[in-house]
Amino acid sequence: MVDSLARQLFSDPRVARAKALMLEALKDHQGRISGVKPPDQALRAPYEEVLQEFGRIRAGNLFYPYIGSGIGRGPLVELADGSVKYDFISGIGVHHWGHSNPVLVEAALDAALRDTIMQGNLQQNLESTELARMLLDAARATGAGLKHCFFSTSGAMANENALKIIFNERAPADRLLAFDGCFAGRTLGLSQVTDRPAYRAGLPAMLAVDYVPFFDPEQPGESIRAAMNRVKSHLARYPGRYAAMIFELVLGEGGFLPGDRAFFISLMEVLKENNITILLDEVQTFGRTTQLFAFQHFQLEEYVDVVTLGKLSQVCATLFRAEYAPPPGLLSQTFTGSTSAIFASRAMVKGMLEGGFFGSDGKNARLHQHFAKRLSELEERHPDLIEGPFGLGTMIAFTPFGGDPAKTNRFIHALFDAGVIAFYCGADLSRVRFLVPAGAVTFDHIDEVMGIVEETLIGVAAAP
Ligand SMILES: Cc1ncc(COP(=O)(O)O)c(C=O)c1O
């Protein structure tokens, strides 16, 4: 059989030996990371200098004094000041298999031997086609009618591409519906969708978006009626003008609020009757519920028209039904992703599908149950300090200090100093959220993190 030169290179025994050697070295060095550790005294001053310089260069200090050293071990990461922390926010949902994961390092080593660092719309390698096929096969496995996959390098760009093909198909409809508290990205266009006035301060209005209240688990029936009434009144005010409604099935930045199947179906039925496209933004939910796609968790396959994904997928993408196929020229970008991101994405999607992450008793569900149980116990011990848990799957959150945003901010910074990286979310940023790196954590890690959370809560509560 004729083999390409590339295949001969990739199967060269020297490559296998070199890879094995590098992975062995990684294992030895990361093996010395055993738990949370404070900064090394000698590295404190130079680290502080780098932080200050970085703040000047980027015209604003970093949110956390985080500069990684380049090594970690699962959920533990070493910073350049020698400290080691639990990363339970994973770059806001990206490092889902932890730090220095050998499977991903091996994928990156394989990618490093390919001819290009980046791939783009003009020139892509075999692995791009394979990844697109994998994502589509997985999305269609339970019946969704998605036919195409278009890559991009950010969740916002995946959403921009989604809106372009939808407006193109639905023209002259030019308005959108979205949920109160939604987050869709930060481009000029998407900052009009994202429901936070501060994120569009000073920007020209470019898109007309009308909002619908999200599901309220305390009043399910009432919240369905409220959302339906709002949709109907928007449709009556602008007949024929709505191109799409954007759904986050679990509000992410909005506070880790899961929706509900009956709620979604009620809305989706009305949208379908009115020829309005259903766009599911799965940039944050992809891989984190009991199924690869949250629309599979909520069994919404028949309603899905366009889906976007990103973050833990490493490569972002827009999946869509046949009728949304773009005319030439409408979609393109120089980059589709880095070769290492494409290799890592393939490994992670395959690993999650075959590695027991999904299903009602899969790893995601079990991690959630354990974490939620620990949070409930914490709430029982300190009902004045926390309320929770909230979230779904590996998206998990609680509200500290009765929802005081300033104290929540103080708490997450104190938690960072104590060795756990989390972040905030919610309408007024008063909720603490974790994006659990499911490919790397054990129950013991969660227990240790919860110990640090409890100590820090008590410390912050007692501080003047
Ligand atoms: C639901 C959702 N959509 C879109 C985005 C934008 O993704 P990116 O930051 O990669 O542009 C985010 C990012 O947090 C998100 O959570």
Short mmCIF file of C-alpha atoms and ligand atoms in Angstrom, two decimals:
data_model
loop_
_atom_site.label_atom_id
_atom_site.label_comp_id
_atom_site.label_asym_id
_atom_site.label_seq_id
_atom_site.Cartn_x
_atom_site.Cartn_y
_atom_site.Cartn_z
CA MET A 1 0.00 0.00 0.00
CA VAL A 2 1.25 3.48 -0.82
CA ASP A 3 1.67 5.54 2.34
CA SER A 4 2.01 9.31 2.45
CA LEU A 5 5.33 10.67 3.66
CA ALA A 6 3.49 12.14 6.60
CA ARG A 7 2.15 8.79 7.75
CA GLN A 8 5.62 7.33 7.46
CA LEU A 9 6.95 10.15 9.65
CA PHE A 10 4.21 9.78 12.27
CA SER A 11 4.81 6.03 12.55
CA ASP A 12 8.60 6.36 12.71
CA PRO A 13 9.75 4.43 15.83
CA ARG A 14 11.99 7.35 16.81
CA VAL A 15 8.89 9.52 17.18
CA ALA A 16 7.28 6.96 19.49
CA ARG A 17 10.49 6.75 21.56
CA ALA A 18 10.81 10.54 21.82
CA LYS A 19 7.19 10.87 22.88
CA ALA A 20 7.52 8.15 25.48
CA LEU A 21 10.62 9.88 26.88
CA MET A 22 8.88 13.25 27.10
CA LEU A 23 5.82 11.76 28.78
CA GLU A 24 8.07 9.94 31.22
CA ALA A 25 9.84 13.21 32.09
CA LEU A 26 6.47 14.91 32.55
CA LYS A 27 5.28 12.15 34.85
CA ASP A 28 8.40 12.40 37.02
CA HIS A 29 8.17 16.15 37.37
CA GLN A 30 4.43 16.46 37.83
CA GLY A 31 4.62 13.61 40.35
CA ARG A 32 6.24 16.10 42.71
CA ILE A 33 3.03 18.14 42.79
CA SER A 34 1.11 16.69 45.71
CA GLY A 35 -1.23 19.40 46.93
CA VAL A 36 -1.85 23.07 47.59
CA LYS A 37 1.33 24.98 48.34
CA PRO A 38 2.09 28.64 49.10
CA PRO A 39 4.43 30.69 46.87
CA ASP A 40 8.19 30.27 47.19
CA GLN A 41 9.55 33.20 49.15
CA ALA A 42 12.36 33.82 46.63
CA LEU A 43 9.91 34.01 43.72
CA ARG A 44 7.48 36.45 45.28
CA ALA A 45 9.21 39.69 44.26
CA PRO A 46 9.93 38.77 40.59
CA TYR A 47 6.36 37.38 40.29
CA GLU A 48 4.92 40.64 41.61
CA GLU A 49 7.01 42.55 39.06
CA VAL A 50 5.74 40.42 36.16
CA LEU A 51 2.16 40.91 37.33
CA GLN A 52 2.57 44.67 37.47
CA GLU A 53 4.23 44.81 34.06
CA PHE A 54 1.48 42.64 32.57
CA GLY A 55 -1.15 44.92 34.06
CA ARG A 56 0.53 47.94 32.45
CA ILE A 57 0.89 46.19 29.06
CA ARG A 58 -2.73 45.07 28.87
CA ALA A 59 -4.08 48.32 30.33
CA GLY A 60 -5.62 46.70 33.36
CA ASN A 61 -4.57 44.30 36.10
CA LEU A 62 -5.43 40.64 35.79
CA PHE A 63 -8.54 39.59 37.73
CA TYR A 64 -6.45 37.16 39.76
CA PRO A 65 -2.67 37.31 40.22
CA TYR A 66 -2.46 34.16 38.08
CA ILE A 67 0.49 33.48 35.82
CA GLY A 68 0.95 29.77 35.22
CA SER A 69 4.38 28.19 35.24
CA GLY A 70 3.45 25.61 32.59
CA ILE A 71 3.00 22.46 34.63
CA GLY A 72 0.23 20.92 36.69
CA ARG A 73 -1.17 17.62 37.81
CA GLY A 74 -4.84 17.10 37.15
CA PRO A 75 -6.85 19.77 38.98
CA LEU A 76 -3.66 21.14 40.57
CA VAL A 77 -1.69 23.83 38.78
CA GLU A 78 1.67 25.40 39.56
CA LEU A 79 1.94 29.17 39.20
CA ALA A 80 5.12 30.99 38.26
CA ASP A 81 5.63 32.01 41.92
CA GLY A 82 5.98 28.32 42.83
CA SER A 83 2.55 28.11 44.48
CA VAL A 84 0.18 25.24 43.70
CA LYS A 85 -3.59 25.72 43.56
CA TYR A 86 -6.73 23.73 42.81
CA ASP A 87 -8.08 24.99 39.51
CA PHE A 88 -11.85 24.56 39.85
CA ILE A 89 -12.73 27.14 37.21
CA SER A 90 -10.43 25.70 34.51
CA GLY A 91 -9.87 28.88 32.53
CA ILE A 92 -13.65 29.47 32.67
CA GLY A 93 -14.41 26.00 31.45
CA VAL A 94 -11.56 25.17 29.10
CA HIS A 95 -9.07 22.94 30.97
CA HIS A 96 -11.71 20.32 31.57
CA TRP A 97 -9.19 17.49 31.83
CA GLY A 98 -6.96 19.37 34.21
CA HIS A 99 -3.39 20.56 33.78
CA SER A 100 -0.60 18.60 32.07
CA ASN A 101 -2.99 15.75 31.31
CA PRO A 102 -0.79 13.09 29.65
CA VAL A 103 -3.45 12.26 27.03
CA LEU A 104 -3.63 15.90 25.98
CA VAL A 105 0.13 16.41 26.16
CA GLU A 106 0.50 13.41 23.86
CA ALA A 107 -2.12 14.90 21.50
CA ALA A 108 -0.18 18.17 21.49
CA LEU A 109 3.09 16.31 20.79
CA ASP A 110 1.45 14.58 17.84
CA ALA A 111 0.17 17.95 16.65
CA ALA A 112 3.63 19.49 17.03
CA LEU A 113 4.94 17.15 14.36
CA ARG A 114 2.34 18.29 11.84
CA ASP A 115 3.35 20.78 9.18
CA THR A 116 1.43 23.79 10.49
CA ILE A 117 0.74 25.36 13.86
CA MET A 118 -2.64 26.72 12.80
CA GLN A 119 -5.33 25.48 10.46
CA GLY A 120 -7.72 27.69 8.57
CA ASN A 121 -10.55 27.76 6.11
CA LEU A 122 -8.26 27.70 3.10
CA GLN A 123 -5.97 24.89 4.25
CA GLN A 124 -7.00 22.21 6.72
CA ASN A 125 -5.61 18.77 7.49
CA LEU A 126 -7.31 15.41 7.81
CA GLU A 127 -7.84 15.81 11.55
CA SER A 128 -10.19 18.78 10.97
CA THR A 129 -12.54 16.65 8.89
CA GLU A 130 -12.38 13.89 11.48
CA LEU A 131 -13.28 16.25 14.31
CA ALA A 132 -16.19 17.77 12.35
CA ARG A 133 -17.49 14.27 11.62
CA MET A 134 -17.17 13.24 15.29
CA LEU A 135 -19.10 16.27 16.51
CA LEU A 136 -21.86 15.82 13.95
CA ASP A 137 -22.14 12.07 14.59
CA ALA A 138 -22.42 12.72 18.33
CA ALA A 139 -24.97 15.51 17.85
CA ARG A 140 -27.09 13.38 15.50
CA ALA A 141 -26.80 10.17 17.53
CA THR A 142 -30.07 10.86 19.35
CA GLY A 143 -31.94 12.25 16.37
CA ALA A 144 -31.08 15.94 15.93
CA GLY A 145 -31.28 16.99 12.27
CA LEU A 146 -27.92 18.78 12.25
CA LYS A 147 -26.06 18.36 8.99
CA HIS A 148 -23.09 20.75 8.94
CA CYS A 149 -20.24 21.90 11.17
CA PHE A 150 -18.23 25.10 10.79
CA PHE A 151 -15.21 25.76 13.03
CA SER A 152 -14.11 28.99 14.66
CA THR A 153 -11.70 30.11 17.35
CA SER A 154 -14.04 31.54 19.98
CA GLY A 155 -17.50 30.95 21.33
CA ALA A 156 -18.43 34.48 20.30
CA MET A 157 -17.34 33.81 16.71
CA ALA A 158 -19.33 30.56 16.68
CA ASN A 159 -22.37 32.59 17.76
CA GLU A 160 -21.65 35.34 15.21
CA ASN A 161 -21.49 32.70 12.47
CA ALA A 162 -24.74 31.20 13.76
CA LEU A 163 -26.49 34.58 13.63
CA LYS A 164 -25.16 35.27 10.12
CA ILE A 165 -26.54 32.06 8.65
CA ILE A 166 -29.82 32.52 10.50
CA PHE A 167 -30.37 36.14 9.40
CA ASN A 168 -29.40 35.13 5.88
CA GLU A 169 -31.99 32.35 5.89
CA ARG A 170 -34.71 34.31 7.67
CA ALA A 171 -34.30 37.68 5.88
CA PRO A 172 -35.91 40.20 6.13
CA ALA A 173 -36.51 39.20 9.79
CA ASP A 174 -33.99 41.23 11.78
CA ARG A 175 -34.78 40.90 15.48
CA LEU A 176 -33.75 38.35 18.11
CA LEU A 177 -35.24 36.94 21.27
CA ALA A 178 -33.03 36.00 24.22
CA PHE A 179 -33.34 35.25 27.93
CA ASP A 180 -33.01 37.77 30.73
CA GLY A 181 -29.50 37.35 32.15
CA CYS A 182 -28.06 35.57 29.11
CA PHE A 183 -24.44 35.72 27.99
CA ALA A 184 -23.60 35.15 24.32
CA GLY A 185 -20.16 36.73 23.90
CA ARG A 186 -18.46 40.08 23.67
CA THR A 187 -18.20 41.02 20.00
CA LEU A 188 -19.85 44.27 18.93
CA GLY A 189 -22.88 42.31 17.78
CA LEU A 190 -23.10 39.89 20.70
CA SER A 191 -22.64 42.56 23.32
CA GLN A 192 -26.14 43.63 22.21
CA VAL A 193 -27.43 40.13 23.04
CA THR A 194 -25.51 39.55 26.29
CA ASP A 195 -27.80 40.94 28.96
CA ARG A 196 -25.35 43.15 30.85
CA PRO A 197 -25.44 46.91 30.27
CA ALA A 198 -21.81 47.33 31.44
CA TYR A 199 -20.57 45.04 28.64
CA ARG A 200 -22.04 47.29 25.95
CA ALA A 201 -21.27 50.65 27.53
CA GLY A 202 -20.39 53.16 24.81
CA LEU A 203 -21.03 50.75 21.94
CA PRO A 204 -23.42 51.51 19.08
CA ALA A 205 -26.65 49.49 19.06
CA MET A 206 -26.40 47.07 16.16
CA LEU A 207 -28.95 44.38 16.86
CA ALA A 208 -32.50 44.54 18.11
CA VAL A 209 -32.95 42.05 20.94
CA ASP A 210 -36.01 41.51 23.12
CA TYR A 211 -35.88 39.56 26.34
CA VAL A 212 -37.89 36.76 27.89
CA PRO A 213 -37.78 35.69 31.58
CA PHE A 214 -35.98 32.43 32.31
CA PHE A 215 -37.33 29.36 34.11
CA ASP A 216 -37.94 29.67 37.84
CA PRO A 217 -37.80 26.27 39.61
CA GLU A 218 -39.66 27.77 42.58
CA GLN A 219 -42.65 28.56 40.35
CA PRO A 220 -42.41 26.29 37.30
CA GLY A 221 -45.96 26.71 35.98
CA GLU A 222 -46.00 30.44 36.61
CA SER A 223 -42.61 30.92 34.93
CA ILE A 224 -43.76 29.02 31.82
CA ARG A 225 -46.82 31.27 31.61
CA ALA A 226 -44.74 34.41 32.16
CA ALA A 227 -42.23 33.49 29.44
CA MET A 228 -44.97 32.49 26.98
CA ASN A 229 -46.85 35.72 27.57
CA ARG A 230 -43.71 37.76 27.00
CA VAL A 231 -42.86 35.91 23.78
CA LYS A 232 -46.40 36.34 22.50
CA SER A 233 -46.42 40.04 23.26
CA HIS A 234 -43.08 40.52 21.47
CA LEU A 235 -44.39 38.59 18.45
CA ALA A 236 -47.53 40.71 18.39
CA ARG A 237 -45.52 43.93 18.53
CA TYR A 238 -43.09 42.94 15.73
CA PRO A 239 -44.91 40.39 13.55
CA GLY A 240 -42.61 38.57 11.12
CA ARG A 241 -39.54 40.38 12.41
CA TYR A 242 -37.95 37.75 14.68
CA ALA A 243 -35.27 35.64 13.04
CA ALA A 244 -34.24 33.52 16.05
CA MET A 245 -34.35 32.94 19.76
CA ILE A 246 -31.04 32.20 21.49
CA PHE A 247 -31.24 29.61 24.27
CA GLU A 248 -28.77 28.84 27.00
CA LEU A 249 -30.23 25.65 28.48
CA VAL A 250 -28.39 26.35 31.71
CA LEU A 251 -27.77 30.07 32.22
CA GLY A 252 -24.00 30.21 32.69
CA GLU A 253 -22.76 33.71 33.48
CA GLY A 254 -26.36 34.38 34.57
CA GLY A 255 -25.93 32.19 37.66
CA PHE A 256 -25.81 28.46 36.77
CA LEU A 257 -29.58 28.25 36.51
CA PRO A 258 -30.79 25.10 34.74
CA GLY A 259 -33.93 25.34 32.65
CA ASP A 260 -36.57 22.68 32.30
CA ARG A 261 -37.78 20.50 29.44
CA ALA A 262 -41.46 21.50 29.67
CA PHE A 263 -40.46 25.17 29.84
CA PHE A 264 -38.25 24.90 26.76
CA ILE A 265 -40.78 22.88 24.78
CA SER A 266 -43.58 25.37 25.46
CA LEU A 267 -41.45 28.18 24.07
CA MET A 268 -40.00 26.16 21.21
CA GLU A 269 -43.46 25.11 19.98
CA VAL A 270 -44.51 28.75 19.68
CA LEU A 271 -41.25 29.65 17.95
CA LYS A 272 -41.66 26.81 15.44
CA GLU A 273 -45.26 27.88 14.70
CA ASN A 274 -43.92 31.34 13.92
CA ASN A 275 -41.01 30.18 11.77
CA ILE A 276 -38.41 31.46 14.25
CA THR A 277 -35.07 29.65 14.38
CA ILE A 278 -34.01 27.90 17.58
CA LEU A 279 -30.36 28.61 18.30
CA LEU A 280 -28.86 26.75 21.24
CA ASP A 281 -25.75 28.33 22.69
CA GLU A 282 -23.88 25.37 24.19
CA VAL A 283 -20.57 27.17 24.51
CA GLN A 284 -20.61 26.62 28.28
CA THR A 285 -22.85 23.56 28.62
CA PHE A 286 -21.14 21.33 26.03
CA GLY A 287 -19.80 18.22 27.77
CA ARG A 288 -21.00 19.23 31.23
CA THR A 289 -24.49 17.80 31.68
CA THR A 290 -25.46 14.12 31.62
CA GLN A 291 -24.98 14.08 27.83
CA LEU A 292 -22.39 15.52 25.46
CA PHE A 293 -24.90 18.16 24.35
CA ALA A 294 -27.29 19.76 26.84
CA PHE A 295 -30.05 19.53 24.22
CA GLN A 296 -29.64 15.75 24.57
CA HIS A 297 -29.90 16.04 28.36
CA PHE A 298 -33.19 17.95 27.97
CA GLN A 299 -34.29 15.79 24.99
CA LEU A 300 -34.89 18.69 22.64
CA GLU A 301 -33.47 17.08 19.49
CA GLU A 302 -36.49 17.69 17.30
CA TYR A 303 -36.43 21.45 17.96
CA VAL A 304 -32.74 22.18 17.38
CA ASP A 305 -31.88 24.23 14.30
CA VAL A 306 -28.44 25.62 15.09
CA VAL A 307 -26.05 24.79 17.96
CA THR A 308 -22.84 26.47 18.99
CA LEU A 309 -20.14 25.00 21.21
CA GLY A 310 -16.79 26.02 22.61
CA LYS A 311 -14.67 26.21 25.76
CA LEU A 312 -13.89 22.60 26.75
CA SER A 313 -14.13 21.52 23.10
CA GLN A 314 -10.91 23.56 22.55
CA VAL A 315 -12.11 24.26 19.00
CA CYS A 316 -15.36 26.22 18.71
CA ALA A 317 -18.04 25.27 16.21
CA THR A 318 -21.44 26.07 14.76
CA LEU A 319 -23.57 23.03 13.86
CA PHE A 320 -26.63 23.59 11.69
CA ARG A 321 -29.45 22.05 9.67
CA ALA A 322 -29.17 21.80 5.89
CA GLU A 323 -31.36 24.84 5.16
CA TYR A 324 -28.89 27.14 6.92
CA ALA A 325 -26.01 26.26 4.57
CA PRO A 326 -24.36 29.63 3.89
CA PRO A 327 -24.00 31.11 0.42
CA PRO A 328 -20.35 31.49 -0.68
CA GLY A 329 -18.63 34.36 1.08
CA LEU A 330 -20.89 34.62 4.12
CA LEU A 331 -18.70 32.59 6.49
CA SER A 332 -14.94 32.33 6.63
CA GLN A 333 -12.01 33.24 8.86
CA THR A 334 -8.25 32.81 8.53
CA PHE A 335 -8.13 30.43 11.49
CA THR A 336 -10.32 27.46 12.35
CA GLY A 337 -8.10 26.43 15.26
CA SER A 338 -4.56 25.45 16.20
CA THR A 339 -3.47 21.98 15.21
CA SER A 340 -2.90 21.10 18.87
CA ALA A 341 -6.42 22.31 19.78
CA ILE A 342 -7.88 20.12 17.03
CA PHE A 343 -5.93 17.08 18.26
CA ALA A 344 -6.90 17.78 21.87
CA SER A 345 -10.54 18.25 20.91
CA ARG A 346 -10.63 14.90 19.12
CA ALA A 347 -9.07 13.17 22.13
CA MET A 348 -11.45 14.82 24.61
CA VAL A 349 -14.67 14.23 22.68
CA LYS A 350 -13.73 10.59 22.12
CA GLY A 351 -12.58 10.21 25.74
CA MET A 352 -15.79 11.68 27.12
CA LEU A 353 -18.05 9.59 24.89
CA GLU A 354 -16.22 6.38 25.67
CA GLY A 355 -15.07 7.12 29.22
CA GLY A 356 -18.30 6.90 31.23
CA PHE A 357 -18.90 10.64 31.67
CA PHE A 358 -22.52 10.60 30.54
CA GLY A 359 -25.81 9.01 31.52
CA SER A 360 -27.75 9.39 34.75
CA ASP A 361 -24.99 7.52 36.63
CA GLY A 362 -22.05 8.84 34.59
CA LYS A 363 -19.04 10.64 36.00
CA ASN A 364 -20.57 14.11 35.47
CA ALA A 365 -23.69 13.16 37.42
CA ARG A 366 -21.71 11.49 40.21
CA LEU A 367 -19.34 14.45 40.57
CA HIS A 368 -22.34 16.74 40.79
CA GLN A 369 -24.05 14.62 43.45
CA HIS A 370 -20.91 14.49 45.56
CA PHE A 371 -20.13 18.20 45.26
CA ALA A 372 -23.78 19.15 45.86
CA LYS A 373 -23.90 16.93 48.95
CA ARG A 374 -20.81 18.62 50.38
CA LEU A 375 -22.32 22.05 49.70
CA SER A 376 -25.61 21.06 51.33
CA GLU A 377 -23.71 19.85 54.40
CA LEU A 378 -21.84 23.14 54.48
CA GLU A 379 -25.14 25.01 54.28
CA GLU A 380 -26.47 22.94 57.18
CA ARG A 381 -23.43 23.81 59.28
CA HIS A 382 -23.44 27.50 58.29
CA PRO A 383 -26.93 28.51 57.13
CA ASP A 384 -25.94 32.15 57.62
CA LEU A 385 -22.92 31.84 55.31
CA ILE A 386 -24.10 30.01 52.19
CA GLU A 387 -27.13 29.11 50.15
CA GLY A 388 -27.01 26.36 47.56
CA PRO A 389 -26.06 24.26 45.72
CA PHE A 390 -27.13 25.46 42.27
CA GLY A 391 -26.27 24.20 38.79
CA LEU A 392 -26.25 21.03 36.77
CA GLY A 393 -23.58 18.42 36.05
CA THR A 394 -20.10 19.87 36.34
CA MET A 395 -21.44 23.43 36.54
CA ILE A 396 -21.94 23.99 40.25
CA ALA A 397 -22.44 27.12 42.35
CA PHE A 398 -23.48 28.57 45.70
CA THR A 399 -24.37 32.00 47.01
CA PRO A 400 -22.32 33.21 49.99
CA PHE A 401 -23.13 35.96 52.47
CA GLY A 402 -26.78 36.38 51.50
CA GLY A 403 -25.81 37.46 47.97
CA ASP A 404 -23.60 40.42 48.90
CA PRO A 405 -21.55 41.10 45.71
CA ALA A 406 -18.68 42.92 47.48
CA LYS A 407 -18.26 40.09 50.01
CA THR A 408 -18.48 37.48 47.24
CA ASN A 409 -15.67 39.25 45.44
CA ARG A 410 -13.62 39.38 48.63
CA PHE A 411 -14.34 35.70 49.20
CA ILE A 412 -13.19 34.45 45.78
CA HIS A 413 -9.96 36.42 46.09
CA ALA A 414 -9.36 35.05 49.59
CA LEU A 415 -10.14 31.58 48.23
CA PHE A 416 -7.56 32.10 45.49
CA ASP A 417 -4.95 33.04 48.10
CA ALA A 418 -5.90 29.95 50.09
CA GLY A 419 -5.33 27.72 47.06
CA VAL A 420 -8.64 27.26 45.18
CA ILE A 421 -9.54 29.06 41.97
CA ALA A 422 -13.26 29.69 41.48
CA PHE A 423 -15.14 32.59 39.87
CA TYR A 424 -18.36 34.50 40.20
CA CYS A 425 -21.59 34.59 38.22
CA GLY A 426 -25.20 35.74 38.57
CA ALA A 427 -26.99 38.97 37.74
CA ASP A 428 -25.06 41.01 40.31
CA LEU A 429 -22.02 38.70 40.45
CA SER A 430 -22.94 37.50 43.92
CA ARG A 431 -22.75 33.77 43.28
CA VAL A 432 -19.60 31.59 43.39
CA ARG A 433 -19.24 29.11 40.58
CA PHE A 434 -17.04 26.13 39.83
CA LEU A 435 -16.48 24.59 36.40
CA VAL A 436 -15.24 21.26 37.68
CA PRO A 437 -12.45 19.74 35.57
CA ALA A 438 -14.27 16.42 35.28
CA GLY A 439 -11.53 14.68 33.35
CA ALA A 440 -9.14 15.14 36.25
CA VAL A 441 -10.92 15.24 39.61
CA THR A 442 -11.77 12.66 42.24
CA PHE A 443 -14.14 12.89 45.20
CA ASP A 444 -11.07 13.40 47.42
CA HIS A 445 -10.12 16.51 45.46
CA ILE A 446 -13.64 17.88 45.93
CA ASP A 447 -13.51 17.15 49.67
CA GLU A 448 -10.20 18.93 50.00
CA VAL A 449 -11.47 21.93 48.04
CA MET A 450 -14.58 22.05 50.22
CA GLY A 451 -12.39 22.10 53.34
CA ILE A 452 -10.59 25.17 52.00
CA VAL A 453 -13.91 26.77 50.96
CA GLU A 454 -15.30 26.34 54.49
CA GLU A 455 -12.22 27.76 56.21
CA THR A 456 -12.16 30.72 53.83
CA LEU A 457 -15.86 31.43 54.30
CA ILE A 458 -15.42 31.51 58.05
CA GLY A 459 -12.33 33.73 57.68
CA VAL A 460 -14.03 36.24 55.39
CA ALA A 461 -17.16 36.32 57.56
CA ALA A 462 -15.05 37.08 60.63
CA ALA A 463 -12.94 39.79 58.90
CA PRO A 464 -13.89 43.39 59.74
C1 LIG B 1 -22.96 30.68 26.90
C2 LIG B 1 -21.76 31.38 26.31
N1 LIG B 1 -21.80 31.78 25.03
C3 LIG B 1 -20.75 32.40 24.45
C4 LIG B 1 -19.61 32.65 25.15
C5 LIG B 1 -18.46 33.36 24.48
O1 LIG B 1 -17.38 32.50 24.31
P1 LIG B 1 -15.92 33.10 24.09
O2 LIG B 1 -15.52 33.74 25.37
O3 LIG B 1 -15.08 31.89 23.74
O4 LIG B 1 -16.01 34.07 22.96
C6 LIG B 1 -19.52 32.26 26.50
C7 LIG B 1 -18.31 32.54 27.29
O5 LIG B 1 -18.31 32.53 28.49
C8 LIG B 1 -20.63 31.61 27.09
O6 LIG B 1 -20.62 31.21 28.37
#
